[in-house]
Structure formats: structure tokens, C-alpha cells
Amino acid sequence: MDYQRCFDDSIARLKAERRYRVFADLERDALRFPVALWRPEGQADAPREVVIWCSNDYLSMGGHPRVIQAVVDAAQRHGAGAGGTRNISGTHHPIVELEAELADLHGKQAALAFTSGWVSNLAAISTIAQLLPDCLILSDALNHNSMIEGVRRSQCERKIFDHNDMAHLEALLKQAGTGRAKLIVFESLYSMDGDIAPVREIVALAKKYNAMTYVDEVHAVGMYGARGGGICEREGVMADIDIVEGTLAKGFGTLGGYIAGNANIIDAVRSYAPSFIFTTALPPTVSAGATAAVRHLKTSSAERALHQQMAALTKHALKAAGLPVMDNDSHIVPLMVNNADLCKQASDMLLERHGIYIQPINYPTVPMGTERLRITPTPRHTQAHVADLVEALADVWTTLRLPFVEAKVVPFRPAAALEAHCVYPDMKRAAE
Ligand SMILES: *Cc1c(COP(=O)(O)O)cnc(C)c1O
């Protein structure tokens, strides 16, 4: 047995398929985000300035002065680590406060924090389904890997409904009958195409056929709804959802995941999920930073408004230049390349020639033949950043002979939010 060869071959396969992933060595600058320093491989002492256009720190809360201050204060007061699992000395006051804040955000009785959104889906879906006798899981075809892993781990029967297809979901619910335990698992906003689930219809079907609902709001919390409670808050169905899952690492700019729901459900997951029980808790620093972000976004809508503005402006500018943007109603800007090799080349050229960082999105994250550049504007991107992006992309498209589409020139009128650009007054002062 040639053990080393197995690993070498596995990597060679990925490279042959142009799916081998290279991580860019970036140094984010909290003051100047989305500007960062990039150290090209083998040139650690010659960093170059680049602009990040693919961050999931959607609202730039990771660099918000209130969040930074909360993390620094917590580190000074409580130290660096959590000290253990939640059962063994790891439950600390900042994490208790965080969970209260999250329960309130979603109008639920209780919440439970995990070390990541991925873990929270794995733990919660598998545990909840296992505790329901003969549970049938109905899972959207485009659900995130962490949800699929949770469904698999439950070992319950599962049926996949076509993406956002309510007729198909209803047929499966009807087939199962009202008597059987059923858990519908879906996302509110799908991060690769940026499309939004018909949450009102799903909730209505769940009621009609007596099913439980589990929604992943990872790409919506902080960003949608009057207080950042997500798509379900915006659509007025928060109270009809049984379990909501979210991350603290995207819209809230820090790290960790959570679920919120009825106290007995949260208590059951707390008590039965191995991926909660046997791992160290989030530290006070991260908990306090996340709490600050959640609290801030409950009362401040400036970040949300500017985020939507920048996303709309970016889409508008790319379309006007004839670049093939996939349409959707969210903040995600998918720019289609539809070829793994060219997608990687486009990404490399953007970085090396134009100082713009957009990671290529390839299989298995998206289906083969739908490779893309997934652009995520933030409130801290400026109109000048957008102009640079369009120019750079036009050059890359021309150089690689990628197809342009018919330009859509519709007048765009930036709202007031765009003019009052800086929503980080403290940060700006610090920079001057
Ligand atoms: C990123 C993501 C997760 C995982 O969240 P992390 O906090 O990054 O682990 C879960 N669900 C969806 C839909 C995601 O995109």
C-alpha cells in the first residue's frame, strides 16, 4: 500500500478538474475594509493592496467600532478562552447574554449558541428529527451541506423537494399524512443564486399538514427585517416558524452559530446533541462581539439600507456594462462564467492585474457548468470601488473572450443613503 500516493493522486484529480482551491493570504484592515493586504505565494515580504469583493462579512460588522470594543473589553475582563464545554465550566455570562439577545431577535423563548453555523445545523436537525418518532424530513434540494449532514446524521427517512417548489412539497406532505411527524428544512435565502424562499407558503403548508418548520436564515440575519431578524421577520412569519437557525459569522461579523425556538426544543437539543455537549463553548470575546453586533443591528437600519443600495448599484453597473449578472431579489451578485477553468482564470486575473479579490465558485458548491464569481457588496464599498470593479471585469471579460450580454441601460437613482456614505463615524475619526 502506497499511502502517500493516495493523497497525491487525490490532489492531482482536483487539479485536473480545475477544482483545486488556492487560498489567498489576506490581511484585512479593520479601518480600511474592503481594502486588504495580499501576500502572493512566495512573496510574503512584498504585500500588495487589494479590494475584497467576496466577503461574507456582509455588513462589515467585523470591523464595526462597537463590536471591536466589545471584543477588546471582554478579552481584558475575562481572558481569551471559554475554559471548557458548556457542561464543564464553559457557560459564562457573555454567552448567556448572547443567547438572550438572539431569542429576543427572533421572538422565541430560548436560543442556543454553537461554535459555528455548520455545527448548529448538524446538531439541531439531527437531534430534533431523532427525538420525533418515525420522523420524515422534507428537505429543499438546494439546502446547504451542513443541513444535509444534519439530515443524514438523524438516520430518519428523508425526501427531497425540488427547490422552492411548493406543489412538490405539498404532494410529499399529503403523501405522508397529517398523523406522521414531519420536519420541513429549508433556507430563507440561498447564497449562491441569491433567491428567496416562499416562506409564507411554506408556513401555510406546514400548518395545513401539521409539520414542523426549520429554517436556515444564515444569509439573512442582520440584513433583512426591521430588527435584522431575517426574511421571516420581513415576511411577518417569525412566530409561525418552529426553529430558526443562524450564524454569527456573516451579517454579524464574528463567529458561531445558533438556533432559537420554544424553550423545550432548545433544552432538548442542549441535552441530547453530542456536537453541542462535547465541544468547548464560544469564548467570552466572541460572544460579547456577537452580542454587540446583534444589539446594534436591532436598532440601526443604516447598514441594512446601505447594503441593499450598494448591491443594487453594483448589479446595475455590471448590467449596464453587459456583464452576465444572474437576477435575484437579494444582496448577492452572481456573475456567471459557466466554466471552471475560465472562472479560475478570471479570478486570478482580477487579483493579479487589478488588485480585486473575488474567489471563484466551483463544483461542488454549485453545479458543474454554472461556475461563477460571487460578488458581495458591503456598506463600505464606495461608488469608486464599483467603477473600478466594472472596469476590471470588462478587461477580464475581453481578455478571456468571455461572452458579454446585451447591456441594460436603465437610469439608476441612488437614494439618500448612498450620499451619506460612511456609517462608521467612529471608525472614520480614528482613521483621520
Ligand atoms: C455558511 C453557511 C452555514 C454555516 O455557517 P458558519 O457559521 O459559517 O459555520 C450554514 N448554512 C448556510 C446556508 C451557509 O451558507
XYZ file of C-alpha atoms and ligand atoms in Angstrom:
447
model
C 0.000 0.000 0.000
C 1.470 3.334 -1.108
C -0.199 5.639 1.395
C 1.410 8.886 0.215
C 0.403 8.182 -3.374
C -3.300 8.111 -2.400
C -3.138 11.680 -1.155
C -1.029 12.895 -4.061
C -3.472 11.327 -6.518
C -6.483 12.821 -4.800
C -4.979 16.300 -5.118
C -3.932 15.660 -8.728
C -7.541 14.754 -9.576
C -8.797 18.077 -8.272
C -6.129 19.941 -10.201
C -7.019 18.092 -13.422
C -10.652 19.125 -12.971
C -9.584 22.713 -12.203
C -11.290 22.388 -8.832
C -8.167 22.642 -6.691
C -8.670 25.521 -4.313
C -5.999 28.061 -3.531
C -6.400 30.328 -0.511
C -5.292 33.920 -0.849
C -3.158 35.114 2.087
C -5.051 38.263 3.033
C -4.617 40.719 5.863
C -7.854 42.541 6.476
C -7.586 46.127 7.585
C -10.374 46.913 10.058
C -10.060 50.637 9.387
C -9.875 50.450 5.619
C -12.065 47.423 4.783
C -12.761 46.350 1.997
C -9.088 47.187 1.383
C -6.721 44.412 2.459
C -3.106 43.369 2.013
C -2.474 40.344 -0.182
C 0.748 38.360 0.023
C 1.224 36.443 -3.232
C 2.678 32.970 -2.708
C 6.406 33.089 -2.106
C 6.330 36.886 -1.742
C 5.463 37.211 1.928
C 7.538 40.376 2.253
C 6.011 42.101 -0.785
C 2.338 42.557 0.161
C 0.010 44.256 -2.324
C -3.109 46.265 -1.651
C -6.325 44.673 -2.920
C -10.078 45.283 -2.618
C -12.172 42.390 -1.288
C -15.417 41.789 -3.197
C -16.414 38.365 -1.874
C -16.613 38.697 1.896
C -19.490 37.126 3.812
C -18.980 39.800 6.471
C -21.865 41.311 4.536
C -22.420 44.403 6.673
C -18.768 44.846 7.665
C -19.796 44.352 11.276
C -16.479 42.561 11.887
C -14.844 45.973 11.721
C -17.547 47.960 13.487
C -16.075 50.019 16.352
C -18.727 48.837 18.813
C -18.034 45.211 18.007
C -14.264 45.635 18.231
C -14.613 47.466 21.546
C -16.831 44.713 22.978
C -14.264 42.062 21.996
C -11.356 44.021 23.482
C -13.254 44.706 26.717
C -14.248 41.054 27.076
C -10.675 39.881 26.481
C -9.394 42.217 29.159
C -12.088 41.309 31.658
C -12.460 37.580 31.054
C -9.342 36.438 29.184
C -9.029 34.607 25.915
C -10.761 31.247 26.183
C -14.042 29.770 27.400
C -12.475 27.291 29.795
C -14.416 24.209 28.786
C -17.531 22.690 27.338
C -20.828 24.177 28.486
C -21.234 21.268 30.901
C -17.730 21.639 32.289
C -17.137 25.245 33.240
C -17.720 26.738 29.784
C -21.002 28.545 30.442
C -20.056 32.148 31.057
C -22.112 35.286 31.412
C -21.377 36.760 27.929
C -22.702 33.604 26.223
C -25.830 33.653 28.414
C -26.368 37.295 27.408
C -25.820 36.432 23.751
C -28.456 33.699 23.855
C -30.992 36.038 25.462
C -30.289 38.611 22.746
C -30.792 36.002 19.996
C -34.012 34.623 21.477
C -35.339 38.190 21.574
C -34.199 38.847 17.990
C -36.407 36.040 16.706
C -39.234 36.458 19.216
C -38.557 32.998 20.648
C -38.476 31.664 24.201
C -34.869 30.491 24.066
C -31.721 30.231 21.961
C -28.600 28.096 21.999
C -25.159 29.139 20.712
C -22.774 26.788 18.902
C -19.198 27.170 17.707
C -20.364 27.580 14.115
C -23.454 27.718 11.950
C -22.340 24.459 10.356
C -22.290 22.711 13.727
C -25.623 24.233 14.752
C -27.356 22.751 11.679
C -25.722 19.364 12.132
C -26.586 19.247 15.831
C -30.081 20.681 15.744
C -31.545 18.955 12.674
C -30.212 15.525 13.642
C -31.276 15.821 17.282
C -34.734 17.271 16.662
C -35.557 14.677 13.999
C -34.283 11.836 16.171
C -36.446 12.903 19.089
C -39.586 12.782 16.931
C -40.865 9.222 16.483
C -40.680 7.991 12.853
C -39.913 11.492 11.645
C -39.975 12.217 7.907
C -37.633 15.023 6.888
C -38.634 17.116 3.880
C -35.537 18.895 2.637
C -35.131 21.510 -0.103
C -32.945 20.274 -2.983
C -30.544 23.206 -2.636
C -30.011 23.044 1.116
C -26.534 23.788 2.443
C -24.102 20.985 3.208
C -24.473 21.491 6.976
C -28.220 20.806 6.738
C -27.669 17.745 4.563
C -25.184 16.435 7.135
C -27.762 17.016 9.880
C -30.420 15.158 7.897
C -28.035 12.252 7.208
C -26.914 12.022 10.786
C -30.504 11.776 12.020
C -30.867 8.495 10.080
C -34.532 9.386 9.604
C -36.355 8.899 6.328
C -35.915 11.941 4.103
C -37.493 13.221 0.935
C -36.017 15.994 -1.156
C -38.432 18.510 -2.640
C -37.499 20.441 -5.775
C -36.004 23.787 -4.936
C -38.674 26.219 -3.686
C -41.337 24.064 -5.397
C -44.458 24.325 -3.271
C -46.510 21.895 -5.354
C -43.867 19.230 -4.872
C -43.586 19.951 -1.144
C -47.353 19.752 -0.770
C -47.502 16.439 -2.643
C -44.913 14.957 -0.262
C -46.721 16.324 2.800
C -50.023 14.935 1.588
C -48.469 11.555 0.907
C -47.062 11.376 4.458
C -50.431 12.272 6.012
C -51.172 14.594 8.913
C -50.571 11.934 11.568
C -46.881 11.343 10.860
C -44.128 13.550 12.353
C -42.690 15.761 9.616
C -39.867 18.298 9.673
C -39.513 20.729 6.761
C -35.924 22.013 6.488
C -35.115 24.889 4.168
C -33.182 28.126 3.819
C -34.757 31.557 3.670
C -32.138 32.948 1.268
C -29.980 30.688 -0.889
C -26.485 32.086 -1.004
C -25.255 31.040 -4.441
C -28.175 32.222 -6.628
C -29.386 34.754 -4.051
C -33.015 33.666 -4.403
C -35.506 33.821 -1.543
C -37.782 31.025 -0.294
C -41.580 31.488 -0.314
C -41.618 31.373 3.487
C -45.301 32.316 3.822
C -46.359 29.436 1.596
C -44.099 27.005 3.433
C -45.528 28.056 6.779
C -49.088 27.716 5.433
C -48.377 24.206 4.136
C -46.768 23.244 7.436
C -49.925 24.323 9.256
C -52.227 22.564 6.818
C -50.386 19.248 7.135
C -49.243 19.597 10.744
C -45.499 19.692 10.078
C -42.675 21.381 11.995
C -40.557 24.033 10.247
C -36.787 24.512 10.487
C -35.340 27.472 8.615
C -31.698 28.386 8.000
C -31.562 32.197 7.958
C -27.765 32.323 7.774
C -27.673 34.678 4.779
C -30.458 36.903 6.069
C -29.938 37.547 9.794
C -28.806 41.084 10.466
C -29.661 42.047 6.886
C -33.435 41.664 6.470
C -36.367 42.518 8.706
C -36.870 45.704 10.737
C -34.548 44.463 13.506
C -32.363 42.113 11.461
C -34.423 39.035 12.313
C -34.186 37.844 8.699
C -36.587 37.052 5.877
C -39.154 35.534 8.270
C -39.278 38.790 10.202
C -39.663 40.765 6.976
C -42.473 38.471 5.808
C -44.202 38.539 9.199
C -43.987 34.792 9.823
C -41.390 34.586 12.580
C -43.934 33.340 15.085
C -45.022 30.542 12.731
C -41.526 29.095 12.376
C -40.656 26.397 14.897
C -36.859 26.556 14.785
C -34.715 29.264 13.246
C -31.009 28.754 12.718
C -28.493 31.496 12.085
C -24.809 32.332 12.045
C -22.884 34.982 13.911
C -20.147 34.868 11.266
C -21.775 36.583 8.292
C -24.145 39.515 8.859
C -22.997 39.713 12.489
C -19.321 39.703 11.528
C -17.896 37.415 14.228
C -18.056 33.626 14.703
C -20.526 30.991 15.867
C -23.978 29.670 15.079
C -27.258 29.343 16.928
C -30.800 28.079 16.976
C -33.857 29.742 18.535
C -37.267 28.268 19.337
C -39.509 27.055 22.126
C -37.688 26.525 25.412
C -38.391 22.791 25.461
C -36.922 22.268 21.983
C -33.801 24.261 22.856
C -33.486 22.366 26.136
C -33.749 19.037 24.311
C -31.023 19.947 21.790
C -28.843 21.233 24.655
C -29.319 17.954 26.464
C -29.017 15.442 23.605
C -26.738 16.817 20.838
C -23.182 15.407 21.037
C -21.854 18.192 18.800
C -23.037 20.644 21.428
C -22.180 18.676 24.566
C -18.642 17.521 23.808
C -17.053 20.674 22.452
C -15.727 23.823 24.085
C -18.060 26.822 24.207
C -17.597 30.047 22.271
C -15.243 32.276 24.274
C -16.426 35.471 26.023
C -14.619 37.646 23.450
C -16.555 36.248 20.505
C -19.822 36.100 22.455
C -19.527 39.744 23.513
C -18.614 40.863 19.986
C -21.581 38.990 18.534
C -23.936 40.418 21.156
C -22.765 43.929 20.298
C -23.402 43.310 16.594
C -26.873 41.818 17.143
C -27.831 44.643 19.511
C -26.568 47.349 17.200
C -28.433 45.992 14.187
C -31.696 45.708 16.124
C -31.924 49.464 16.302
C -29.766 50.672 13.414
C -31.053 50.173 9.881
C -28.402 52.339 8.221
C -26.155 49.350 7.482
C -29.058 47.355 6.025
C -30.177 50.229 3.806
C -26.696 50.971 2.520
C -26.011 47.276 1.961
C -29.063 46.990 -0.292
C -28.122 50.219 -2.048
C -24.604 49.033 -2.803
C -25.877 45.664 -4.019
C -28.404 47.365 -6.313
C -25.806 49.827 -7.588
C -23.296 47.034 -8.292
C -25.868 44.954 -10.181
C -26.927 47.999 -12.126
C -23.371 48.921 -13.109
C -22.439 45.383 -14.148
C -25.588 45.015 -16.243
C -25.012 48.372 -17.899
C -21.578 47.083 -18.949
C -23.138 43.955 -20.468
C -21.772 41.608 -17.830
C -23.917 38.462 -17.231
C -25.361 39.025 -13.760
C -27.897 36.458 -12.559
C -31.024 38.278 -11.434
C -32.386 37.912 -7.916
C -34.058 39.947 -5.170
C -31.215 39.889 -2.671
C -27.795 41.310 -1.875
C -25.928 38.510 -3.685
C -24.467 39.385 -7.099
C -23.687 36.188 -9.045
C -21.660 36.874 -12.181
C -21.851 33.825 -14.416
C -18.804 32.295 -16.132
C -20.188 28.745 -16.544
C -16.760 27.138 -16.927
C -14.429 26.051 -14.096
C -11.188 26.798 -15.894
C -12.222 30.241 -17.114
C -13.717 31.079 -13.730
C -10.377 30.397 -12.054
C -8.532 32.364 -14.735
C -10.902 35.302 -14.339
C -10.397 35.288 -10.586
C -6.589 35.107 -10.931
C -6.543 37.921 -13.454
C -8.729 40.140 -11.282
C -6.349 39.686 -8.382
C -3.035 39.896 -10.205
C -3.822 42.554 -12.771
C -6.458 44.620 -10.992
C -5.990 44.084 -7.247
C -9.556 42.797 -6.900
C -10.220 39.679 -4.880
C -13.205 37.515 -5.874
C -12.829 33.801 -5.162
C -14.121 31.527 -7.981
C -17.160 29.440 -7.033
C -16.867 25.957 -8.474
C -18.345 22.487 -8.097
C -19.455 21.069 -5.657
C -20.555 24.422 -4.202
C -22.527 24.996 -7.424
C -23.433 22.512 -10.219
C -20.775 21.952 -12.908
C -21.244 24.357 -15.804
C -22.623 27.106 -13.536
C -19.275 28.324 -12.181
C -19.373 31.958 -11.223
C -17.850 34.913 -9.479
C -19.991 35.570 -6.425
C -19.799 39.270 -5.671
C -20.878 40.579 -2.268
C -21.019 44.367 -1.989
C -20.904 45.745 1.545
C -21.852 49.125 3.044
C -18.186 50.036 2.982
C -17.718 49.633 -0.750
C -17.894 53.037 -2.447
C -19.118 54.138 -5.842
C -15.449 54.458 -6.830
C -14.927 50.791 -5.863
C -17.855 49.843 -8.087
C -16.450 51.851 -11.014
C -13.067 50.098 -10.612
C -14.785 46.720 -10.441
C -16.711 47.262 -13.672
C -13.590 48.427 -15.495
C -11.582 45.446 -14.253
C -14.290 42.937 -15.136
C -14.725 44.397 -18.615
C -10.983 43.961 -19.183
C -11.044 40.370 -17.889
C -14.096 39.507 -19.991
C -12.446 40.934 -23.098
C -9.064 39.298 -22.447
C -10.558 35.858 -21.787
C -13.120 36.290 -24.577
C -15.973 35.626 -22.209
C -19.402 36.415 -23.666
C -20.966 39.764 -22.887
C -24.746 40.046 -22.849
C -26.885 42.887 -24.116
C -26.235 45.886 -21.922
C -29.195 47.047 -19.880
C -29.012 50.775 -19.521
C -31.659 51.843 -17.081
C -31.221 55.059 -15.149
C -30.219 54.439 -11.579
C -31.020 56.966 -8.902
C -29.078 56.400 -5.766
C -31.154 57.000 -2.662
C -30.104 59.344 0.090
C -28.332 56.523 1.872
C -25.640 56.479 -0.785
C -24.755 60.084 -0.332
C -24.324 59.792 3.414
C -21.849 57.087 2.713
C -19.976 56.483 5.916
C -21.981 54.594 8.523
C -18.901 54.108 10.682
C -18.363 57.600 12.084
C -16.131 56.473 14.941
C -14.011 54.474 12.596
C -13.627 57.373 10.217
C -12.500 59.631 13.003
C -9.936 57.084 14.110
C -8.597 56.897 10.579
C -8.099 60.636 10.181
C -22.148 29.498 5.835
C -23.388 28.685 5.983
C -23.614 27.925 7.134
C -22.543 27.702 8.145
O -22.339 28.817 8.941
P -20.908 29.016 9.610
O -21.188 29.876 10.770
O -20.022 29.617 8.568
O -20.419 27.654 10.008
C -24.853 27.349 7.316
N -25.827 27.463 6.389
C -25.634 28.153 5.246
C -26.747 28.249 4.271
C -24.403 28.756 4.995
O -24.197 29.397 3.855
